[in-house]
XYZ file of C-alpha atoms in Angstrom:
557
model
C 121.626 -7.846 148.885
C 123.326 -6.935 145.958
C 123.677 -8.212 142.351
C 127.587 -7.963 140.918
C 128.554 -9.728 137.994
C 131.330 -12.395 138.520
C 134.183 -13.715 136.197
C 135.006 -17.074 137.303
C 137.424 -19.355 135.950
C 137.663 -22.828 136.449
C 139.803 -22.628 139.384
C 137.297 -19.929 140.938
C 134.626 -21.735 140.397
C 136.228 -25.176 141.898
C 137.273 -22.717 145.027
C 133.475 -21.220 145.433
C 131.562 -24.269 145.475
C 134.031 -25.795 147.826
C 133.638 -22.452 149.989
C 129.879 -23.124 149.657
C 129.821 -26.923 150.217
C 131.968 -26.349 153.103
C 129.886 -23.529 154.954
C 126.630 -25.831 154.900
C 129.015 -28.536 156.057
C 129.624 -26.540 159.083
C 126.078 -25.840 159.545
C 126.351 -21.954 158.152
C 122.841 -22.995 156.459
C 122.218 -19.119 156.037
C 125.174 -18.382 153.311
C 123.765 -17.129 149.841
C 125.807 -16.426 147.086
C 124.755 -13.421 144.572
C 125.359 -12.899 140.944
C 125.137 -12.638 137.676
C 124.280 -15.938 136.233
C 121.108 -17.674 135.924
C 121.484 -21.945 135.173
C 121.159 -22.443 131.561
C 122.924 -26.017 131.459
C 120.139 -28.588 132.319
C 120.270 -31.013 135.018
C 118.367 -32.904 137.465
C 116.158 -31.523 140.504
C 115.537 -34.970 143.087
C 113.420 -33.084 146.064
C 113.706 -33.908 149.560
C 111.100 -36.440 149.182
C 109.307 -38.452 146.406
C 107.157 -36.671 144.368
C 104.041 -39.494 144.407
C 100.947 -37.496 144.847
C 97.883 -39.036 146.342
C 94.649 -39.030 144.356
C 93.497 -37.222 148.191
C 97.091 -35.418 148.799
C 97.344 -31.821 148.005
C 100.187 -30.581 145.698
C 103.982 -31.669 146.684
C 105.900 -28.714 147.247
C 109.489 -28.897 149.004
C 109.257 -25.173 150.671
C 105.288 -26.303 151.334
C 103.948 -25.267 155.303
C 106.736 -22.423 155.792
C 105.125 -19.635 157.396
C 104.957 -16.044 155.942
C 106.166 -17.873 152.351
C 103.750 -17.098 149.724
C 103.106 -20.208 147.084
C 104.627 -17.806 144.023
C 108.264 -17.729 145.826
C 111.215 -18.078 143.797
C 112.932 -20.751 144.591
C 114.252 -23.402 143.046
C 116.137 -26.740 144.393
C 119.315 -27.834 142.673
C 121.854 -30.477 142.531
C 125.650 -30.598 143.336
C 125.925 -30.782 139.517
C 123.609 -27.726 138.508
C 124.923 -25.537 140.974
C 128.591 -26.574 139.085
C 126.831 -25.698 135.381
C 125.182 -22.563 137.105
C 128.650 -20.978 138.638
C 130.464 -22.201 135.257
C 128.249 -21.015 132.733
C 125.064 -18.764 133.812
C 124.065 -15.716 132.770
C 121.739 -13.256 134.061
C 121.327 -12.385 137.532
C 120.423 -14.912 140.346
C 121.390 -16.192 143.955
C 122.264 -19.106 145.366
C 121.374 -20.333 148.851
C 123.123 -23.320 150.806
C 120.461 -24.602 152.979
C 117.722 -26.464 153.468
C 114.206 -26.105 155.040
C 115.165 -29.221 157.366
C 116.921 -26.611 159.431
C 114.745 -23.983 161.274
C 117.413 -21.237 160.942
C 117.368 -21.672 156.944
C 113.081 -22.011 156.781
C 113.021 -18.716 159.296
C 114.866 -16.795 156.659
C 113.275 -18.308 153.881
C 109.896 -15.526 153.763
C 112.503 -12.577 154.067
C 115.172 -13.846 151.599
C 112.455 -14.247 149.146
C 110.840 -10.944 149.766
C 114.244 -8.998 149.471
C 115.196 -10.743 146.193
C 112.408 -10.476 144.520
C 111.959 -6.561 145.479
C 115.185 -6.562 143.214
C 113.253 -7.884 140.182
C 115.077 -11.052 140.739
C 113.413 -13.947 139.485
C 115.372 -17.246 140.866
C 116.495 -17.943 144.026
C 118.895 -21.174 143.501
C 119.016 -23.498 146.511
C 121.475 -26.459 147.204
C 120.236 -28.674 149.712
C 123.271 -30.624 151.072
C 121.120 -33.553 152.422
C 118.749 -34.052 149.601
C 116.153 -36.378 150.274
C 116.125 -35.618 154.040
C 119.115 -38.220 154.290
C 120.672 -36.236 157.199
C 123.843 -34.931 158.431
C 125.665 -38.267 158.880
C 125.546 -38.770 155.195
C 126.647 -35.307 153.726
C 129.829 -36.002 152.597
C 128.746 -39.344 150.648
C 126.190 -37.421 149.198
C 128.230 -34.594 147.778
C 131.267 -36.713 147.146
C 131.822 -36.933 143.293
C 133.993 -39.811 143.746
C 130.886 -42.140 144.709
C 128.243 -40.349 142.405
C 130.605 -41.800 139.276
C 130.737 -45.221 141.268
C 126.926 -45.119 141.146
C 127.353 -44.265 137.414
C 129.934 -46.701 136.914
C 126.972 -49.434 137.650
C 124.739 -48.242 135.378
C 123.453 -49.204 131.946
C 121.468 -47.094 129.546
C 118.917 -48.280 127.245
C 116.961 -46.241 124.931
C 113.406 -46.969 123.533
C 113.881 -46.832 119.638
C 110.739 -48.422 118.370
C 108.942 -45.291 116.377
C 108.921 -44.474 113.157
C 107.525 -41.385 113.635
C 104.297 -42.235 111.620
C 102.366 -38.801 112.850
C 105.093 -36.603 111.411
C 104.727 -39.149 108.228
C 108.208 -40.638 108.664
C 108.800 -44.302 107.494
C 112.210 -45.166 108.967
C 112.992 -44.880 112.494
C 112.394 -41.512 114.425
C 116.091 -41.646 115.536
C 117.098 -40.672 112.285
C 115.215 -37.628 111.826
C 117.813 -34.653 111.645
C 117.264 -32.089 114.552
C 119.604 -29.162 114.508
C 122.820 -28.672 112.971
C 125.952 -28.153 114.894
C 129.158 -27.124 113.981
C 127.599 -27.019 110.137
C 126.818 -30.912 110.807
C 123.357 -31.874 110.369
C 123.008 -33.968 113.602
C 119.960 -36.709 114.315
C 118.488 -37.778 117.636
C 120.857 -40.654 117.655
C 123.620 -38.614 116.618
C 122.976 -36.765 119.626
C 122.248 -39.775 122.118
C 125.758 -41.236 121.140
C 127.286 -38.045 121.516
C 126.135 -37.743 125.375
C 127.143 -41.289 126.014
C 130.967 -40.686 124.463
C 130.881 -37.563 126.646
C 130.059 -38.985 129.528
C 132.565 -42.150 129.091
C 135.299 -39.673 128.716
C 134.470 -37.560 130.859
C 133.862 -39.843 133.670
C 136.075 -42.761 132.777
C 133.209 -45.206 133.345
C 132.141 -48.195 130.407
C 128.276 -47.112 129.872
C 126.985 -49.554 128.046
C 124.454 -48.386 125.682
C 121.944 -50.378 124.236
C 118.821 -49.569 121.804
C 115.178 -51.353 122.149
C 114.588 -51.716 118.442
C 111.296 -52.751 116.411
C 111.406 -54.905 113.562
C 110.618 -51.641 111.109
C 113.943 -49.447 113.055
C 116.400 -52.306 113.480
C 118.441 -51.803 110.460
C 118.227 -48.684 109.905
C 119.763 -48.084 113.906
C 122.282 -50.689 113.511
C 123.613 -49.132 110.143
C 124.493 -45.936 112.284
C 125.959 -47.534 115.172
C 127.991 -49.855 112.756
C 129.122 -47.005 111.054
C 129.784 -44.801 113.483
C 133.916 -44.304 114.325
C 133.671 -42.688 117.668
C 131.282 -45.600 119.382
C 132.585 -48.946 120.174
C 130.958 -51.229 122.691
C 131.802 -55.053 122.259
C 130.404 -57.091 125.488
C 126.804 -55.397 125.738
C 124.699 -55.994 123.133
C 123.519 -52.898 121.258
C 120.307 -53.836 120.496
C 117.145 -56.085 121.366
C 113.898 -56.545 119.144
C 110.881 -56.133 120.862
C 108.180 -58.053 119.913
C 105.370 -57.887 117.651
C 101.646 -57.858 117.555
C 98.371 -58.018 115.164
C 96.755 -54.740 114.863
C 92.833 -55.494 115.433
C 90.236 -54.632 112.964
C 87.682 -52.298 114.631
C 84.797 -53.116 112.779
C 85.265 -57.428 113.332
C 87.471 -57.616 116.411
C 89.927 -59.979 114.423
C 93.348 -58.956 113.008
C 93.142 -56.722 110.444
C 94.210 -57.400 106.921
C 96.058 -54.970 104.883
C 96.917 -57.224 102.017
C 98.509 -53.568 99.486
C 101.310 -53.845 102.374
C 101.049 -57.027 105.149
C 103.915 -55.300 107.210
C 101.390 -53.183 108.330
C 99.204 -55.467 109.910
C 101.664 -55.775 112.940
C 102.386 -53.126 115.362
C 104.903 -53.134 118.568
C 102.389 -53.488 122.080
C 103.853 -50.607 122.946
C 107.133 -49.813 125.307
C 105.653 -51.947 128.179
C 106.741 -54.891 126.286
C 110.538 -53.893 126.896
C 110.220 -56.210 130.013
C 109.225 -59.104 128.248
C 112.087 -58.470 125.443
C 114.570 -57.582 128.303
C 114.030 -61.510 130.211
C 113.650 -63.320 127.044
C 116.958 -61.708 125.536
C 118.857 -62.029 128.419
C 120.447 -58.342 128.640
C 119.520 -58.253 132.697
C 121.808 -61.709 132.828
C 124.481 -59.548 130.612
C 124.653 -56.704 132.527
C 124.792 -58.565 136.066
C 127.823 -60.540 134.531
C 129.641 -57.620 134.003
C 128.683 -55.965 137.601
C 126.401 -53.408 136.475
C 123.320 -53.030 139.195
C 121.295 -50.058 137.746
C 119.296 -49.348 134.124
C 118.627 -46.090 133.051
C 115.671 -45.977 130.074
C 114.501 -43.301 128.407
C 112.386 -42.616 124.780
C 115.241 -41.744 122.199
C 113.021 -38.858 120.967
C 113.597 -37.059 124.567
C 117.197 -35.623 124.274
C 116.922 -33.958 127.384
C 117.212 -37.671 129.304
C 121.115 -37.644 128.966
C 122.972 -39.898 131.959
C 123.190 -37.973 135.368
C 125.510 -39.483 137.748
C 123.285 -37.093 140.405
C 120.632 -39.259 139.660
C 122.454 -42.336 139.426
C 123.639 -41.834 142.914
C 120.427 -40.708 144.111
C 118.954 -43.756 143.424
C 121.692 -45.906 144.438
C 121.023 -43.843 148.264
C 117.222 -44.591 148.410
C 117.982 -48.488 147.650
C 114.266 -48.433 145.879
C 113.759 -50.811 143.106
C 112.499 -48.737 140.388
C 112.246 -44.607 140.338
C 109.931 -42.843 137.852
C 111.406 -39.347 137.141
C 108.601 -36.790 136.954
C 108.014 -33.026 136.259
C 105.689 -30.823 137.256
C 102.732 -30.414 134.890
C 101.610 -27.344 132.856
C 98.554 -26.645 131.072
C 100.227 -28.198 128.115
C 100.378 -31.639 129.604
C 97.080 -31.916 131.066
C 96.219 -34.590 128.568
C 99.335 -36.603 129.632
C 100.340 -39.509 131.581
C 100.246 -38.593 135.842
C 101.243 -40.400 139.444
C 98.667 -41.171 141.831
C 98.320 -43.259 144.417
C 96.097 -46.406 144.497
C 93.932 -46.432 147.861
C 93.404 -49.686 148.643
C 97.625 -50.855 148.272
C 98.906 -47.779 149.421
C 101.637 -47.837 145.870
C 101.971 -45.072 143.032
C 100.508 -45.588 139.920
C 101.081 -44.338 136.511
C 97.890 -43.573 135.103
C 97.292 -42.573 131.243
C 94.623 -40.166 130.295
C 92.905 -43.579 127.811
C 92.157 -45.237 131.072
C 90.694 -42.523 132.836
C 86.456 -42.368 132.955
C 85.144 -39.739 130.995
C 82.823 -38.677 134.083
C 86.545 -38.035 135.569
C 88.483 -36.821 132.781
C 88.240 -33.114 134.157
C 89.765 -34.124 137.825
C 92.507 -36.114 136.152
C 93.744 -32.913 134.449
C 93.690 -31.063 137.050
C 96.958 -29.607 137.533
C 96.644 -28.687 140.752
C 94.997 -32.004 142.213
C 97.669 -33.605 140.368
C 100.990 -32.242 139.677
C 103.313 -34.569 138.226
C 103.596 -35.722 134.981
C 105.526 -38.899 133.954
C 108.732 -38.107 131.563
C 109.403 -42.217 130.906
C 112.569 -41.459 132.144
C 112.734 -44.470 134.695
C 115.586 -45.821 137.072
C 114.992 -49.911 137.961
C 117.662 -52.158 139.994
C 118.114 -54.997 137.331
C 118.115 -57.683 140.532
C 114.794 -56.167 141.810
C 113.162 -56.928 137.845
C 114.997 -59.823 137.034
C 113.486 -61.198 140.670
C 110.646 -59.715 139.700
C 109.904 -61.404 136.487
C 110.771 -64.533 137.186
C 107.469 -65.119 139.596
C 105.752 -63.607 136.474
C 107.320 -66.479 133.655
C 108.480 -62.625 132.099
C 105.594 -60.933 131.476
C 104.573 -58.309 133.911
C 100.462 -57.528 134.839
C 100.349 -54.643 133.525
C 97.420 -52.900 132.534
C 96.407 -53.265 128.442
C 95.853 -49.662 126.762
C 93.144 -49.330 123.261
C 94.841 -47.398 120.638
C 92.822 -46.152 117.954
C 94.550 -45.677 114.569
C 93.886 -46.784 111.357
C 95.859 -49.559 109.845
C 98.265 -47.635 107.528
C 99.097 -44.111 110.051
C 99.566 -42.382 107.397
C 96.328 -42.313 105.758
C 93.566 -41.588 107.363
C 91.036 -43.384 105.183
C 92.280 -47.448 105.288
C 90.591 -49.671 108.064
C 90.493 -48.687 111.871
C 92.259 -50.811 114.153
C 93.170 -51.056 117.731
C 96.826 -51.473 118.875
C 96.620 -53.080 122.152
C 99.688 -51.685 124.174
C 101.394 -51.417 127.941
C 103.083 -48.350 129.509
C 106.316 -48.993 130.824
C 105.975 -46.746 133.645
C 102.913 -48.776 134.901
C 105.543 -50.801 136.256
C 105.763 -48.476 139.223
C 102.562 -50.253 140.790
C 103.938 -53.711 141.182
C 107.374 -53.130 142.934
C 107.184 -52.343 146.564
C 109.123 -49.370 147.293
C 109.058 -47.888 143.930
C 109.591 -44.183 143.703
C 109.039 -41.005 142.059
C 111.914 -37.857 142.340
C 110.674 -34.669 140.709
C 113.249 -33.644 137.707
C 114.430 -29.980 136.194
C 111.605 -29.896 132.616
C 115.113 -29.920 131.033
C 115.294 -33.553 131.763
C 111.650 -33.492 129.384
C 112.131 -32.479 125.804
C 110.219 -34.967 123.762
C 109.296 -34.584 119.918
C 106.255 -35.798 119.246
C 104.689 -33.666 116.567
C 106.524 -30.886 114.048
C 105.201 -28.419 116.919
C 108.039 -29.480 119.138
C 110.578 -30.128 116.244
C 110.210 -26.791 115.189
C 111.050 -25.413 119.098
C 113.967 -27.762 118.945
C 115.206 -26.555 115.702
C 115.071 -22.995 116.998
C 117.214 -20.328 118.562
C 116.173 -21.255 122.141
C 117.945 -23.912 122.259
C 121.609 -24.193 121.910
C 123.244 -27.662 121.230
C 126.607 -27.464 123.349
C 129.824 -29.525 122.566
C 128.903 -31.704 125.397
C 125.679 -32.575 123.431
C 123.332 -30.946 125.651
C 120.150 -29.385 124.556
C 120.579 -26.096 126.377
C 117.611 -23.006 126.872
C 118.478 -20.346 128.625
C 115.408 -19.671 130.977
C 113.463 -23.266 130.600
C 110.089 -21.538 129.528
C 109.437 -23.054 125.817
C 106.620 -20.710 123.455
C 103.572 -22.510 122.977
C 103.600 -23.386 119.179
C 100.537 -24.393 117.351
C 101.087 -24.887 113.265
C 98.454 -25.755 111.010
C 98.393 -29.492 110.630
C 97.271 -29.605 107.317
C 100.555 -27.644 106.337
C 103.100 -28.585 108.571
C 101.985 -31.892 110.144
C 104.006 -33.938 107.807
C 107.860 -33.545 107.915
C 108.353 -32.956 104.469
C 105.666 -30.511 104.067
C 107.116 -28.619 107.452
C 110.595 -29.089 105.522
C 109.498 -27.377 102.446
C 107.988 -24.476 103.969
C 111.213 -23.277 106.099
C 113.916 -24.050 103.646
C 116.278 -21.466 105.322
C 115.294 -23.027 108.848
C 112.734 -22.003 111.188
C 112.212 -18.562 112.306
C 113.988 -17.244 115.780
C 111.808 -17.537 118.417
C 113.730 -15.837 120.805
C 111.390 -13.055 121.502
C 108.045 -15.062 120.872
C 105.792 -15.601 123.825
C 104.087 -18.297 121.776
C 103.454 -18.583 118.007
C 99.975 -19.629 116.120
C 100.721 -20.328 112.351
C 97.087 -20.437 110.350
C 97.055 -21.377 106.628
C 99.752 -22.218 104.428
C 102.861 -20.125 104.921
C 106.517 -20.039 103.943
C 108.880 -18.521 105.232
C 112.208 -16.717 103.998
C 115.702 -16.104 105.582
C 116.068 -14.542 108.935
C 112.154 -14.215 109.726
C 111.760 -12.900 113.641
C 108.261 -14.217 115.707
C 108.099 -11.979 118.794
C 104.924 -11.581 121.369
C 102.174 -13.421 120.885
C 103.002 -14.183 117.144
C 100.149 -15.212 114.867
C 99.807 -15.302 110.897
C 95.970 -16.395 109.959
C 94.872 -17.885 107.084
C 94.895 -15.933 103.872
C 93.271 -18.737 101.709
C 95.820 -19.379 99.740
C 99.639 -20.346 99.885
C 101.294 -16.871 101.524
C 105.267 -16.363 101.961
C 106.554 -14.143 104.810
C 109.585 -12.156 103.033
C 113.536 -11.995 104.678
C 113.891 -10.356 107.642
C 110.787 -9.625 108.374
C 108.823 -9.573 112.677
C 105.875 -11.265 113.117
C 104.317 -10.382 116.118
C 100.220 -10.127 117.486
C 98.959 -8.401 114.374
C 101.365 -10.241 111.774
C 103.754 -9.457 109.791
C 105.027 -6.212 110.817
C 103.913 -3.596 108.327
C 107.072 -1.086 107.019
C 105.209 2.195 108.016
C 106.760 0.984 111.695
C 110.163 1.248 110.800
């Protein structure tokens, strides 16, 4: 098997992935493609079955029980659309396989494929299953018909959660606003970004795409100033915004509301983005968007710019007919302490459960990575009939289960009053509609920004903001970054310290930041990059590597 370097231009590529799609529609499961391009356009993964993991399941693995194939094979599954993105613009080497382990000529391969590849110092083996989700042979052609994935798309409605202010990284207008990378010389925002992807895909696509932001009473205006303002974004019959409700935060030490009298706004909080259902039946959108014939709603947290609109997906779900579909990734050491599937014994359903309701005599099986694998993105899929139906025999408010948060009243100083914010997970959702689903996602579809940690990733050379507004990184393995808080927790601060941007981190491994550093013009982190704490305020010069030991001294050169 050898590795050649192809050229392809748009008509090439149109005529190989039609030579592809039509060899595993004639059953020629065994064709592989080599060459020299490995996927760096994101898009989504959906297995050949839901990704819910039992609390008593082992690990869900789509190439799981094939003989003779060890568990560190190199495969991957793909979509229609990322084997498209992979032919168009990959780099590297790679191959693709059309097949899928349904067929017993495809699985016996499977263990030698993988051997012979990998001898080559290949690392990916691409596979396109045809059938996804096991749907069979009689459905092939809907499934890889474009034409019906942008009906599917045509149906569906996006709404993004766009309640934070970003209070950890000491913002005090709405996270949306914070600038992420520049493109083009253009400073660009997260919502900058998110309206960017839904103009693409309306032109692109030719379908209407409502967009519409969940909105506190602290981010409302400043949201509604962009979208007002913006030239390229016009949307007249959906509403482009509902408020979600509001709360009292609770005084630790009394149990009553707190009172916070230097500034009263404070004293409220949202209940967290479980109360979108609530908002969503007492504002009416579901009636809105059933009006106007649209049958799906794709959310998302406007801080995750890697949940753009996949008409994969939307067709996906539109094929298993499920009411509501939980995208999930697999988990890494890094998201042990988040949010996981399970499933609940005694009902049989998934359940999303958060690491704050979790036992402490259990906290060390629920991060287990291995007894449970998937990870919950908030990326979620629901059939607006299925909820609407569905809160109605609730009066609009859904059981879900109440989460303590622990904060202190003003969030950005840690010495006012403690308080509790009592809040609901949106994803707990999953638990009360029968059929409800989980389909395991490319991490691409995950890029959150929670802390300056993942801004500064974000703001880095790994990632590459294309003119289709897609966060791109060319091999989907991100450094681990740790920053001293008391430096760079706090926007500003992490502003003033790279005022020429952040350093590239294309040849960093991970990168550990100790003390207070700043850094200069075209600063390089490579290895295992780490800078300790000098004790007092320390600058890292213009061009200079940082690698294991530090700054690199000259007598190297």
């Amino acid at each position: 098997m050898s590795n050649t370097n192809h050229s392809l231009t748009r008509g090439s590529i149109a005529a190989k992935a039609a030579a592809l799609l039509t060899a595993a529609a004639l059953g020629l499961t065994g064709f592989a493609l080599t060459g020299g391009n490995a996927a760096s356009a994101a898009e989504t993964t959906p297995t050949a079955a839901t990704a819910a993991q039992s609390q008593e399941d082992t690990p869900f693995d789509y190439y799981a029980g094939i003989p003779n194939l060890p568990s560190d094979h190199v495969f991957e599954n793909i979509t229609l659309e990322r084997l498209e993105d992979i032919l168009r613009y990959g780099k590297g080497n790679f191959v693709i396989l059309i097949g899928g382990t349904w067929d017993s000529a495809t699985t016996a391969a499977l263990p030698a494929i993988n051997t012979a590849v990998k001898a080559q110092g290949i690392e990916k083996i691409y596979n396109f299953d045809p059938h996804l989700d096991n749907a069979g042979a009689d459905t092939l052609v809907n499934i890889n018909d474009k034409n019906n994935a942008v009906d599917a798309f045509a149906k569906t409605a996006f709404l993004k959660l766009n309640g934070g202010l970003g209070t950890s990284m000491g913002l005090d207008c709405a996270k949306s606003l914070l600038p992420v990378r520049r493109h083009k010389a253009k400073q660009m925002r997260f919502i900058d970004i998110i309206l960017g992807q839904v103009e693409t895909a309306r032109n692109r696509l030719g379908v209407e795409l409502p967009l519409t932001f969940m909105n506190s009473f602290r981010t409302s205006a400043d949201t509604m100033k962009v979208l007002n303002r913006d030239k390229r974004f016009h949307q007249d019959d959906i509403p482009m915004e509902i408020i979600q409700h509001v709360e009292p935060k609770i005084d630790l030490s009394t149990g009553e509301p707190v009172s916070f009298p230097s500034n009263p706004d404070l004293e409220w909080c949202p209940p967290g983005h479980g109360d979108l259902y609530s908002t969503l039946w007492e504002s009416g959108l579901l009636d809105i968007l059933e009006s106007h014939g649209f049958k799906y709603l794709f959310i998302s947290n406007s801080d995750n710019l890697g949940a753009r609109p996949s008409r994969t997906l939307a067709q996906h779900f539109e094929n298993t007919d499920a009411p509501f579909m939980i995208e999930v990734s697999k988990r890494t050491e890094a998201d042990r302490k988040g949010g996981h599937i399970v499933r609940d014994k005694v009902t049989g359903r998934l359940m999303l459960r958060e690491m704050t309701q979790v036992a402490p005599e259990d906290a060390a099986e629920a991060k287990n990575i291995d007894k449970h694998p998937y990870f919950n993105t908030n990326n979620i899929w629901v059939r607006i009939d299925s909820l609407r139906e569905k809160l109605a025999q609730s009066n609009g408010v859904l059981p879900l289960p109440v989460i303590r948060n622990y904060k202190t009243v003003d969030p950005t100083d840690a010495s006012t009053t403690e308080v509790i914010q009592l809040e609901t997970a949106m994803g707990a959702a999953v638990s009360l509609l029968n059929g409800a689903i989980c389909v395991e996602v490319d991490r691409m579809r995950f890029l959150p920004v929670k802390t300056t940690d993942d801004l500064f990733i974000m703001r880095s050379d790994r990632f590459h903001l294309t003119d289709q507004y897609e966060m791109e990184d060319g091999n989907y393995i991100f450094p681990n970054v740790q920053l001293d808080t008391r430096f760079y927790k706090n926007i500003h601060d992490f502003d003033d310290r790279f005022p020429y941007g952040v350093p590239s981190l294309a040849a960093a491994a991970s990168v550990t930041v100790e003390g207070d550093w700043t850094f200069g013009r075209d600063v390089n982190f490579y290895g295992e990059a780490t800078l300790h704490d000098e004790g007092r305020p320390s600058y890292v010069p213009n061009g200079e590597f940082v690698g294991p030991q530090g700054i690199e001294p000259d007598e190297w050169l």
